[in-house]
């Protein structure tokens, strides 16, 4: 686990309102005691988790939050249509593409066997099956429509969070995007798939609320009949979401800045109760300046949003760990992974905090982390090797360490790691541990059988 602490004023850009921090603080409270901002983020987190397609919709949680928001006269359906459904569509597309990557054997060597099996098991009627059908509809061959589409598209790397990034080889750098592996990834992020997914969810929302929230896929014939080249979103719903759930004005859409400016002028009232909007106070001159900057395409001074990166929460988590409050430390990152389900470092930090008292749960989170991009993947490998040892799976731990030898050259100089001496002694938090030396020592400990 690596990280640093940044003062709140620097991380939030001198803005007192911090939507993500509010959610992390309030997520354990009863729904009636949470702010509207916290409820909206919690609703989005629940729906994004289900949108992957590997879990059942938690109807009680979703509907309870929905009813609480309606009791506050928040137009929930407009917010879902304008802001949350697009998020779900992107996650569905990323998961469908990731499933194909797993079936093609292109996942990193450090990805767990369990995750490979889960992603490779594609049932009929799933979003991944629809993506397969879309790729097949193009046909194949070097002169076909699919080849032309792929070569005219932007390379997929970095386009969507949650997609693994394999190391670039000389062939990758010299050639066009591969077919058919990259066809699935590029098409998943194209209007042909992503636009249809969002269009289907928006239409389903009118017919069957629970089916829409569970992201139930349509039959192929219906899917291909959907309009996909132009998705019209509810701008008022998007504005309410960004006003209460997006801290940095720089991340607001143009339409939200304009609606906020009109609202502050008293020209756009009635979309949401004033008592709800009172949770966040915005300055008219700040909004006007942001809107003018956006309209004139001048950037002005830009402050990178840093308040949600996992490394900014490490110092607080370490204080909890040193005080023996491992559950409090884990709760921080448990909230983060709900907001950022494709953040590998957040999953890694969650697993690290759980290793002390719940190694099985910690190992599951660490394996989840291995699926996504990590700033320092060797740290995740070291944590997983320790978790496997704590679970009595020493041979798998040694094999994982050997398979990850190529990661050593880019490892950081120091990190927080758990020092393990024997099964009878508790783990000890070690600061400034060198990951390579740590992993070598752990492997030597395992091969020598010191715990036997």
PDB file of C-alpha atoms in Angstrom, residues 202-212:
ATOM      1  CA  UNK A 202     -33.340   4.402 -21.028  1.00  0.00           C
ATOM      2  CA  UNK A 203     -36.264   2.763 -22.810  1.00  0.00           C
ATOM      3  CA  UNK A 204     -36.487  -0.099 -20.332  1.00  0.00           C
ATOM      4  CA  UNK A 205     -36.669   2.438 -17.517  1.00  0.00           C
ATOM      5  CA  UNK A 206     -40.084   3.480 -18.867  1.00  0.00           C
ATOM      6  CA  UNK A 207     -41.402  -0.094 -18.956  1.00  0.00           C
ATOM      7  CA  UNK A 208     -39.803  -2.050 -16.115  1.00  0.00           C
ATOM      8  CA  UNK A 209     -37.924  -0.141 -13.412  1.00  0.00           C
ATOM      9  CA  UNK A 210     -36.268  -3.151 -11.757  1.00  0.00           C
ATOM     10  CA  UNK A 211     -35.238  -4.682 -15.080  1.00  0.00           C
ATOM     11  CA  UNK A 212     -33.615  -1.386 -16.085  1.00  0.00           C
TER      12      UNK A 212
END
